[in-house]
Coordinates of C-alpha atoms and ligand atoms in Angstrom, one line a residue:
M1 CA -5.9 -5.8 20.9
S2 CA -5.7 -7.2 17.4
V3 CA -7.0 -6.0 14.1
L4 CA -10.1 -8.1 13.3
F5 CA -11.7 -9.2 10.1
R6 CA -15.5 -9.3 10.3
F7 CA -17.2 -11.1 7.5
E8 CA -20.7 -12.0 8.6
N9 CA -22.2 -9.6 5.9
V10 CA -20.8 -11.6 3.1
L11 CA -22.8 -14.7 4.1
S12 CA -26.1 -15.7 2.5
E13 CA -27.7 -15.7 6.0
N14 CA -27.4 -11.9 5.9
V15 CA -27.4 -10.9 2.2
G16 CA -29.4 -13.7 0.6
D17 CA -28.4 -15.4 -2.6
K18 CA -25.9 -12.6 -3.3
G19 CA -23.8 -13.9 -0.5
L20 CA -21.8 -17.0 0.1
D21 CA -22.9 -20.0 2.1
Y22 CA -20.6 -20.6 5.0
N23 CA -20.4 -24.3 4.2
L24 CA -19.2 -23.4 0.7
I25 CA -16.4 -21.4 2.2
L26 CA -15.4 -24.3 4.5
K27 CA -15.6 -26.7 1.6
A28 CA -13.5 -24.5 -0.6
A29 CA -11.0 -24.2 2.2
Q30 CA -10.8 -27.9 2.6
E31 CA -10.2 -28.4 -1.2
N32 CA -7.6 -25.6 -1.6
M33 CA -5.9 -25.2 1.8
Q34 CA -3.2 -27.9 1.5
R35 CA -2.1 -26.9 -2.0
C36 CA -2.1 -23.1 -1.3
H37 CA -0.7 -23.1 2.2
L38 CA 2.0 -25.6 1.4
A39 CA 3.0 -23.6 -1.8
L40 CA 3.5 -20.5 0.4
L41 CA 5.4 -22.5 3.0
K42 CA 7.6 -23.9 0.4
K43 CA 8.4 -20.5 -1.1
R44 CA 9.1 -19.3 2.4
Q45 CA 11.4 -22.2 3.3
N46 CA 13.4 -22.0 0.1
K47 CA 13.8 -18.3 0.8
T48 CA 12.2 -17.0 -2.3
L49 CA 9.5 -15.2 -0.3
G50 CA 11.0 -12.8 2.2
F51 CA 8.2 -10.6 3.2
F52 CA 6.8 -12.9 5.9
D53 CA 10.1 -12.7 7.8
A54 CA 10.9 -9.0 7.1
P55 CA 9.4 -7.8 10.5
K56 CA 11.9 -10.0 12.4
N57 CA 14.8 -7.9 11.2
T58 CA 15.3 -5.8 14.3
Q59 CA 18.9 -5.3 13.4
L60 CA 17.7 -3.2 10.5
C61 CA 15.6 -1.1 12.9
D62 CA 18.6 -0.6 15.1
K63 CA 20.7 0.5 12.1
I64 CA 18.1 3.0 11.0
N65 CA 17.4 4.4 14.4
T66 CA 21.2 4.9 14.9
L67 CA 21.3 6.7 11.5
V68 CA 18.5 9.0 12.6
K69 CA 20.3 9.9 15.8
K70 CA 23.5 10.6 13.8
Y71 CA 21.5 13.3 11.9
K72 CA 19.9 14.8 15.0
D73 CA 22.1 17.9 15.2
K74 CA 22.6 18.4 11.5
N75 CA 19.7 20.8 11.0
I76 CA 17.8 18.6 8.5
K77 CA 14.6 20.5 7.7
N78 CA 13.3 18.3 4.8
F79 CA 13.2 14.7 3.8
V80 CA 12.6 13.9 0.1
V81 CA 11.6 10.3 -0.8
I82 CA 12.6 9.7 -4.5
G83 CA 10.8 6.5 -5.6
I84 CA 7.7 5.2 -7.3
G85 CA 5.2 2.3 -6.9
G86 CA 6.4 -0.1 -4.2
S87 CA 9.3 2.3 -3.6
S88 CA 7.0 5.1 -2.4
L89 CA 3.4 4.1 -1.7
G90 CA 4.2 2.4 1.6
N91 CA 6.2 5.5 2.7
I92 CA 3.2 7.7 2.0
T93 CA 0.9 5.4 3.8
I94 CA 3.0 5.3 6.9
N95 CA 3.4 9.1 7.0
D96 CA -0.3 9.8 6.5
A97 CA -1.4 7.2 9.0
I98 CA 1.0 7.9 11.8
N99 CA 2.0 11.6 11.3
G100 CA -1.2 12.7 9.6
K101 CA -1.9 14.2 6.2
L102 CA -1.1 17.7 7.5
Y103 CA 2.2 16.6 9.0
N104 CA 4.2 19.2 7.1
E105 CA 2.1 22.0 8.5
K106 CA 2.5 20.9 12.1
K107 CA 5.0 22.2 14.7
K108 CA 7.6 19.4 15.3
N109 CA 11.2 18.6 15.8
T110 CA 11.4 16.3 12.7
P111 CA 11.8 17.2 9.1
N112 CA 9.0 17.9 6.6
I113 CA 8.5 15.1 4.1
Y114 CA 8.0 15.3 0.3
F115 CA 7.4 12.5 -2.2
A116 CA 9.1 12.8 -5.6
D117 CA 7.3 9.9 -7.2
N118 CA 5.7 11.3 -10.4
V119 CA 7.8 12.9 -13.1
D120 CA 5.4 15.8 -13.3
P121 CA 7.5 18.9 -13.9
E122 CA 5.1 21.1 -11.9
K123 CA 5.2 19.0 -8.8
L124 CA 9.0 18.7 -9.0
S125 CA 9.4 22.4 -9.5
D126 CA 7.2 23.0 -6.4
I127 CA 9.5 20.7 -4.3
L128 CA 12.5 22.5 -5.6
E129 CA 11.0 25.8 -4.7
I130 CA 10.2 24.7 -1.2
I131 CA 13.5 22.9 -0.1
N132 CA 16.9 24.2 0.6
P133 CA 19.2 21.3 -0.6
S134 CA 21.8 21.8 2.1
E135 CA 19.1 21.2 4.7
T136 CA 17.5 18.3 2.9
L137 CA 18.0 14.6 3.1
F138 CA 17.3 12.8 -0.2
N139 CA 16.4 9.1 0.1
V140 CA 16.4 7.6 -3.4
I141 CA 14.8 4.2 -3.5
T142 CA 14.7 1.8 -6.4
K143 CA 15.0 -2.0 -6.2
S144 CA 15.9 -2.4 -9.8
G145 CA 18.1 0.7 -9.7
S146 CA 17.0 1.6 -13.2
T147 CA 13.4 2.8 -13.1
A148 CA 13.2 5.8 -15.5
E149 CA 11.0 8.0 -13.3
T150 CA 13.1 7.5 -10.2
M151 CA 16.4 7.9 -11.9
S152 CA 15.2 11.0 -13.7
N153 CA 14.1 12.5 -10.4
F154 CA 17.3 11.5 -8.7
M155 CA 19.3 13.1 -11.5
L156 CA 17.4 16.3 -10.9
F157 CA 17.9 16.5 -7.2
Y158 CA 21.5 15.3 -7.3
N159 CA 22.3 18.1 -9.7
T160 CA 20.6 20.6 -7.5
L161 CA 22.5 19.4 -4.5
E162 CA 25.8 19.3 -6.3
K163 CA 25.4 22.9 -7.5
A164 CA 24.2 24.2 -4.1
C165 CA 26.6 22.3 -1.8
P166 CA 28.9 19.8 -3.4
D167 CA 30.5 19.0 0.0
K168 CA 27.2 17.6 1.2
I169 CA 26.7 15.0 -1.6
K170 CA 27.6 12.1 0.6
E171 CA 25.9 13.4 3.7
N172 CA 22.6 14.4 2.2
I173 CA 21.9 11.3 0.1
I174 CA 20.7 8.0 1.4
I175 CA 20.5 5.2 -1.2
T176 CA 18.1 2.2 -1.0
T177 CA 18.6 -0.4 -3.8
D178 CA 19.7 -3.9 -4.7
R179 CA 22.8 -5.2 -2.9
E180 CA 24.7 -5.8 -6.1
K181 CA 23.1 -4.7 -9.3
G182 CA 21.5 -1.7 -11.1
N183 CA 22.5 1.8 -12.1
L184 CA 21.9 3.2 -8.7
K185 CA 24.3 0.7 -7.1
I186 CA 27.0 1.8 -9.7
I187 CA 26.4 5.4 -8.7
A188 CA 26.5 4.6 -4.9
D189 CA 29.8 2.8 -5.3
K190 CA 31.2 5.7 -7.4
L191 CA 30.2 8.3 -4.8
G192 CA 31.2 6.1 -1.9
I193 CA 27.7 6.2 -0.4
D194 CA 26.7 3.2 1.8
T195 CA 23.5 1.7 0.6
F196 CA 20.5 0.2 2.4
E197 CA 19.5 -3.0 0.7
V198 CA 16.1 -4.0 -0.8
P199 CA 16.3 -7.8 -0.2
D200 CA 16.4 -9.9 -3.3
N201 CA 13.5 -12.0 -2.2
I202 CA 11.1 -9.2 -1.4
G203 CA 9.3 -7.6 -4.4
G204 CA 8.7 -3.8 -4.6
R205 CA 5.1 -3.9 -3.5
F206 CA 5.8 -6.2 -0.6
S207 CA 8.8 -4.2 0.6
V208 CA 7.3 -1.5 2.9
L209 CA 8.7 -3.2 6.1
T210 CA 12.3 -3.2 4.8
A211 CA 14.6 -0.2 4.4
V212 CA 12.3 0.9 1.6
G213 CA 9.6 2.1 4.0
L214 CA 11.4 2.3 7.3
I215 CA 14.0 5.0 6.7
S216 CA 11.6 7.9 5.9
A217 CA 9.3 6.7 8.7
A218 CA 12.1 6.8 11.3
F219 CA 13.3 10.2 10.2
T220 CA 9.8 11.6 10.7
G221 CA 9.5 10.2 14.2
V222 CA 7.6 7.0 13.5
D223 CA 8.2 4.1 16.0
I224 CA 9.5 1.6 13.4
N225 CA 10.0 -1.1 16.0
A226 CA 6.3 -1.0 16.9
L227 CA 5.4 -1.2 13.2
M228 CA 7.5 -4.3 12.8
K229 CA 6.1 -5.9 16.0
G230 CA 2.5 -5.4 14.8
A231 CA 3.4 -7.1 11.5
E232 CA 5.2 -9.9 13.2
D233 CA 2.2 -10.6 15.4
M234 CA -0.1 -10.6 12.5
E235 CA 2.2 -13.0 10.6
K236 CA 2.1 -15.4 13.6
K237 CA -1.7 -15.1 13.7
C238 CA -1.9 -15.9 9.9
S239 CA 0.5 -18.8 10.0
T240 CA -2.2 -21.4 10.7
D241 CA -3.9 -23.5 8.0
D242 CA -7.1 -23.4 10.0
I243 CA -9.3 -21.1 7.8
E244 CA -11.5 -20.2 10.8
K245 CA -8.5 -18.8 12.7
N246 CA -6.6 -17.1 9.8
P247 CA -8.1 -13.7 8.9
A248 CA -5.8 -13.1 5.8
Y249 CA -6.6 -16.6 4.3
M250 CA -10.3 -16.1 5.1
A251 CA -10.4 -12.7 3.3
A252 CA -8.5 -14.0 0.3
L253 CA -10.8 -17.1 0.0
I254 CA -13.9 -14.9 0.2
H255 CA -12.7 -12.6 -2.6
Y256 CA -11.7 -15.6 -4.7
L257 CA -15.1 -17.3 -4.2
F258 CA -17.1 -14.2 -5.0
Y259 CA -15.0 -13.9 -8.2
I260 CA -15.5 -17.4 -9.4
E261 CA -19.0 -18.1 -8.0
K262 CA -20.7 -14.7 -8.2
N263 CA -18.8 -12.7 -10.9
V264 CA -17.8 -10.1 -8.3
N265 CA -14.7 -8.5 -9.8
I266 CA -14.3 -5.3 -7.9
N267 CA -12.7 -5.1 -4.5
V268 CA -13.6 -1.8 -2.8
L269 CA -11.5 -0.8 0.2
M270 CA -13.3 2.0 2.2
P271 CA -11.5 3.2 5.3
Y272 CA -13.5 5.5 7.6
S273 CA -10.4 7.3 8.6
E274 CA -8.6 10.1 6.8
S275 CA -5.2 8.9 8.0
L276 CA -5.8 5.5 6.5
G277 CA -6.9 6.9 3.1
S278 CA -3.5 6.3 1.5
L279 CA -3.5 2.7 2.7
S280 CA -6.0 2.1 -0.1
D281 CA -3.5 3.4 -2.6
W282 CA -0.8 1.1 -1.3
F283 CA -3.3 -1.8 -1.3
R284 CA -4.4 -1.0 -4.8
Q285 CA -0.9 -1.6 -6.1
L286 CA -0.4 -4.7 -4.1
W287 CA -3.6 -6.3 -5.2
A288 CA -3.7 -5.2 -8.8
E289 CA 0.0 -5.9 -9.7
S290 CA 0.0 -9.2 -7.9
L291 CA -3.3 -10.7 -9.1
G292 CA -4.0 -9.2 -12.5
K293 CA -2.4 -12.0 -14.4
I294 CA -2.7 -14.7 -17.0
D295 CA -3.4 -18.0 -15.3
K296 CA -2.1 -21.5 -16.2
N297 CA -5.1 -22.0 -18.6
K298 CA -4.2 -18.7 -20.4
K299 CA -7.2 -17.1 -18.9
N300 CA -6.9 -13.4 -17.9
V301 CA -7.8 -13.1 -14.2
G302 CA -7.9 -10.3 -11.7
I303 CA -10.2 -8.4 -9.3
T304 CA -10.0 -4.7 -9.7
P305 CA -9.2 -2.9 -6.5
A306 CA -11.1 0.4 -6.0
K307 CA -10.5 3.2 -3.5
S308 CA -13.2 4.8 -1.5
L309 CA -13.1 7.0 1.6
G310 CA -15.7 7.2 4.4
V311 CA -17.7 9.4 4.8
I312 CA -16.7 11.4 1.8
D313 CA -17.7 8.7 -0.7
Q314 CA -21.0 8.2 0.9
H315 CA -21.8 11.4 -1.1
S316 CA -20.2 10.0 -4.2
Q317 CA -19.9 6.2 -4.6
V318 CA -22.4 4.6 -2.2
Q319 CA -25.4 5.1 -4.5
L320 CA -23.5 2.9 -7.0
Y321 CA -22.7 0.4 -4.4
I322 CA -26.3 0.1 -3.3
E323 CA -28.2 0.2 -6.6
G324 CA -25.5 -0.5 -9.3
P325 CA -24.4 -3.9 -10.6
Y326 CA -23.7 -6.7 -8.1
D327 CA -20.0 -6.7 -9.0
K328 CA -18.4 -5.4 -5.8
L329 CA -17.3 -6.6 -2.5
I330 CA -16.9 -3.7 -0.1
T331 CA -14.4 -3.9 2.8
F332 CA -14.8 -1.1 5.4
I333 CA -12.0 -0.1 7.8
E334 CA -13.5 0.9 11.1
V335 CA -11.4 2.6 13.8
G336 CA -12.3 1.8 17.4
K337 CA -10.8 4.9 19.1
F338 CA -9.6 8.1 17.5
R339 CA -6.3 9.5 18.7
K340 CA -7.9 12.9 18.9
N341 CA -11.6 13.6 19.3
I342 CA -13.7 16.8 19.2
V343 CA -17.3 17.4 20.3
I344 CA -19.7 19.2 18.0
P345 CA -20.5 22.4 20.0
E346 CA -24.0 23.0 21.4
V347 CA -24.8 26.0 19.2
F348 CA -27.9 26.9 17.2
S349 CA -30.1 25.3 19.9
E350 CA -33.1 27.2 18.5
V351 CA -32.8 25.1 15.2
E352 CA -34.6 21.9 16.2
G353 CA -33.4 19.9 13.2
L354 CA -29.8 20.2 14.4
S355 CA -30.2 19.3 18.0
Y356 CA -29.3 15.6 17.4
L357 CA -25.8 16.7 16.4
S358 CA -25.1 19.0 19.4
G359 CA -22.8 17.4 22.0
L360 CA -21.9 14.4 19.7
S361 CA -18.2 13.7 19.1
F362 CA -16.9 13.7 15.6
G363 CA -15.5 10.2 16.2
K364 CA -18.9 8.9 17.1
L365 CA -20.5 10.6 14.1
L366 CA -17.9 9.0 11.8
T367 CA -18.5 5.5 13.4
V368 CA -22.3 5.8 13.3
E369 CA -22.1 6.8 9.6
K370 CA -19.9 3.7 8.9
K371 CA -22.4 1.5 10.7
S372 CA -25.3 3.1 8.8
T373 CA -23.7 2.5 5.5
E374 CA -22.9 -1.0 6.4
L375 CA -26.6 -1.5 7.4
A376 CA -27.9 0.1 4.2
L377 CA -25.6 -2.1 2.1
T378 CA -26.5 -5.3 4.0
E379 CA -30.3 -4.5 3.7
A380 CA -29.8 -4.1 0.0
N381 CA -28.1 -7.5 -0.1
R382 CA -24.7 -6.0 -0.9
P383 CA -21.9 -8.2 0.5
N384 CA -19.5 -6.2 2.8
A385 CA -16.9 -6.9 5.4
T386 CA -15.1 -4.9 8.0
L387 CA -11.6 -4.6 9.2
F388 CA -11.7 -3.4 12.7
V389 CA -8.7 -1.4 13.8
P390 CA -8.7 -0.6 17.6
E391 CA -6.7 2.6 17.0
V392 CA -4.5 4.0 14.2
N393 CA -1.0 3.5 15.5
E394 CA 2.3 1.9 14.4
Y395 CA 1.5 -1.5 15.9
N396 CA -1.9 -1.7 14.2
L397 CA -0.6 -0.3 10.9
G398 CA 2.1 -3.1 10.9
Q399 CA -0.7 -5.6 11.4
L400 CA -2.6 -4.2 8.5
F401 CA 0.4 -4.3 6.1
M402 CA 1.0 -7.9 7.0
F403 CA -2.7 -8.9 6.8
F404 CA -3.0 -7.5 3.3
E405 CA 0.3 -9.0 2.1
I406 CA -0.6 -12.5 3.3
M407 CA -4.1 -12.1 1.9
T408 CA -2.7 -11.2 -1.5
A409 CA -0.1 -13.9 -1.5
F410 CA -2.7 -16.5 -0.6
A411 CA -5.1 -15.2 -3.3
G412 CA -2.3 -15.7 -5.8
E413 CA -2.1 -19.3 -4.9
L414 CA -5.9 -19.8 -5.1
F415 CA -5.8 -18.3 -8.6
E416 CA -2.8 -20.4 -9.4
I417 CA -0.9 -17.5 -10.7
D418 CA 2.5 -15.9 -9.8
A419 CA 1.6 -13.1 -7.5
F420 CA 5.2 -12.0 -7.3
D421 CA 6.1 -11.0 -10.8
Q422 CA 4.8 -8.0 -12.9
P423 CA 5.4 -8.7 -16.6
G424 CA 2.8 -6.1 -17.5
V425 CA 4.7 -3.3 -15.7
E426 CA 8.0 -4.5 -17.1
S427 CA 6.6 -4.3 -20.7
G428 CA 5.6 -0.6 -20.0
K429 CA 9.1 0.1 -18.7
I430 CA 10.6 -1.5 -21.8
A431 CA 8.5 0.6 -24.1
T432 CA 9.6 3.8 -22.4
Y433 CA 13.3 2.8 -22.7
A434 CA 12.7 1.9 -26.4
I435 CA 11.0 5.2 -27.2
L436 CA 13.6 7.2 -25.4
G437 CA 16.4 5.3 -27.2
K438 CA 18.0 3.6 -24.2
K439 CA 21.0 1.4 -25.2
G440 CA 20.0 -2.3 -25.6
F441 CA 16.4 -1.6 -26.5
E442 CA 17.0 -0.7 -30.2
N443 CA 14.9 -3.6 -31.6
E444 CA 11.8 -2.7 -29.5
G445 CA 12.3 0.9 -30.6
V446 CA 12.1 -0.1 -34.3
K447 CA 9.0 -2.2 -33.6
I448 CA 7.2 0.6 -31.7
K449 CA 8.0 3.2 -34.4
K450 CA 6.5 0.9 -37.1
M451 CA 3.5 0.2 -35.0
L452 CA 2.9 4.0 -34.4
K453 CA 3.4 4.8 -38.1
N454 CA 0.7 2.3 -39.1
K455 CA -1.8 3.5 -36.6
K456 CA -4.6 5.6 -37.9
T457 CA -5.5 8.5 -35.6
R458 CA -9.1 9.3 -34.8
E459 CA -9.7 12.5 -33.0
I460 CA -12.5 15.0 -32.9
Ligands
PA5_501 O1 6.0 -4.0 -7.1 C1 6.9 -3.7 -8.0 O2 7.8 -4.5 -8.2 C2 6.8 -2.4 -8.8 O3 5.6 -1.8 -8.8 C3 7.9 -1.5 -8.3 O4 7.7 -1.2 -7.0 C4 8.0 -0.2 -9.1 O5 7.9 -0.5 -10.5 C5 9.3 0.6 -8.8 O6 10.4 -0.3 -9.1 P1 11.8 0.0 -8.5 O7 11.8 -0.1 -7.1 O8 12.7 -1.0 -9.1 O9 12.2 1.4 -9.0

């Protein structure tokens, strides 16, 4: 069964004039479809947009699965992912969704996993305290091969490994980077370590279904072939230019229309599933970095993605969603069947006010709470949609990744912006290089120093 996008609660027939008229959606589709669909097709055909076809790379899965087998008897107890942004958020999402957030505490035959993403010395020290380098595989991932955070973290773990067991340098490091360029590629060549490639035509935040996301997944027991199959099937489903059959295009168009017609500029993703909580972090980067741009009329555009988790945020955010400004479109993720379920025991039968809970399963409780929040929002004329996921598994997670990637790419075409660059992120990277005195960034360094010198501080 496929992941479904349910959107009746964004329509005016359910939320009054705060919603969209269905005919308006169809009209907008008619006006924009050819331009946007063809633009994506063209980018795909001239091979500048690789993410659509990434799931077809079964050879890569074979190569990774073979690598995992090779390490089976090598007593690998830990797996450390060194990367940031698009080079780690997908890995975290897969691990949390498939293995569970408490994976490291579980009994298993696969290694524990740690994510060295931030350059926070406390977190890094903790990882160093936990792992024994000789029993640890380090997967350093950076498409550019030069990101300061990733390279700093790699330098730290490399040094630790070199000191503890220099003979294991080649064996305990897996490198994922560009085929030809970047500092990491230079290091890989120098050390004689084979590299896994981040394809040229797949940007960081769209790269989860390449070696970037798949290696750590396979080492922790995730069925990467099923993940790819789910993505491939969703890609097929979303290849039509018929808006009424294409969930990713429909979702993008709805968000675009709410933005231009109703000033709705916040996109809340609210999974009712702990294991899908990190998917919101992955999606936040995808949506924000792709769509927060300056359009062709020099207008600043963008819809702010916000993260929410059911039911926890019912006790934190939902008040704002129901009575705050009409600036949000909420998308729930509802899970059809939980992989594990537990029943609330029939205790405290003497307390009448608790009897409605006795004998109820937690899965049912979570689903009822989602449906109740949906009802309350709809009654308050707050537009909301639902992504229905039959069960959290590899196949369906693959579908979700591809759904969101196509949705984001299509939204980029609707806004007439380049969804695949990130000049804002690059400028932050350049400022870091300049402040830290990286060779080649001297002019920016002088500019920044002058700027900081002239700046008046105000603090209390
Ligand atoms: O989507 C992107 O391109 C970025 O967010 C990158 O993923 C992030 O900056 C990390 O870059 P790199 O993989 O080059 O280290």
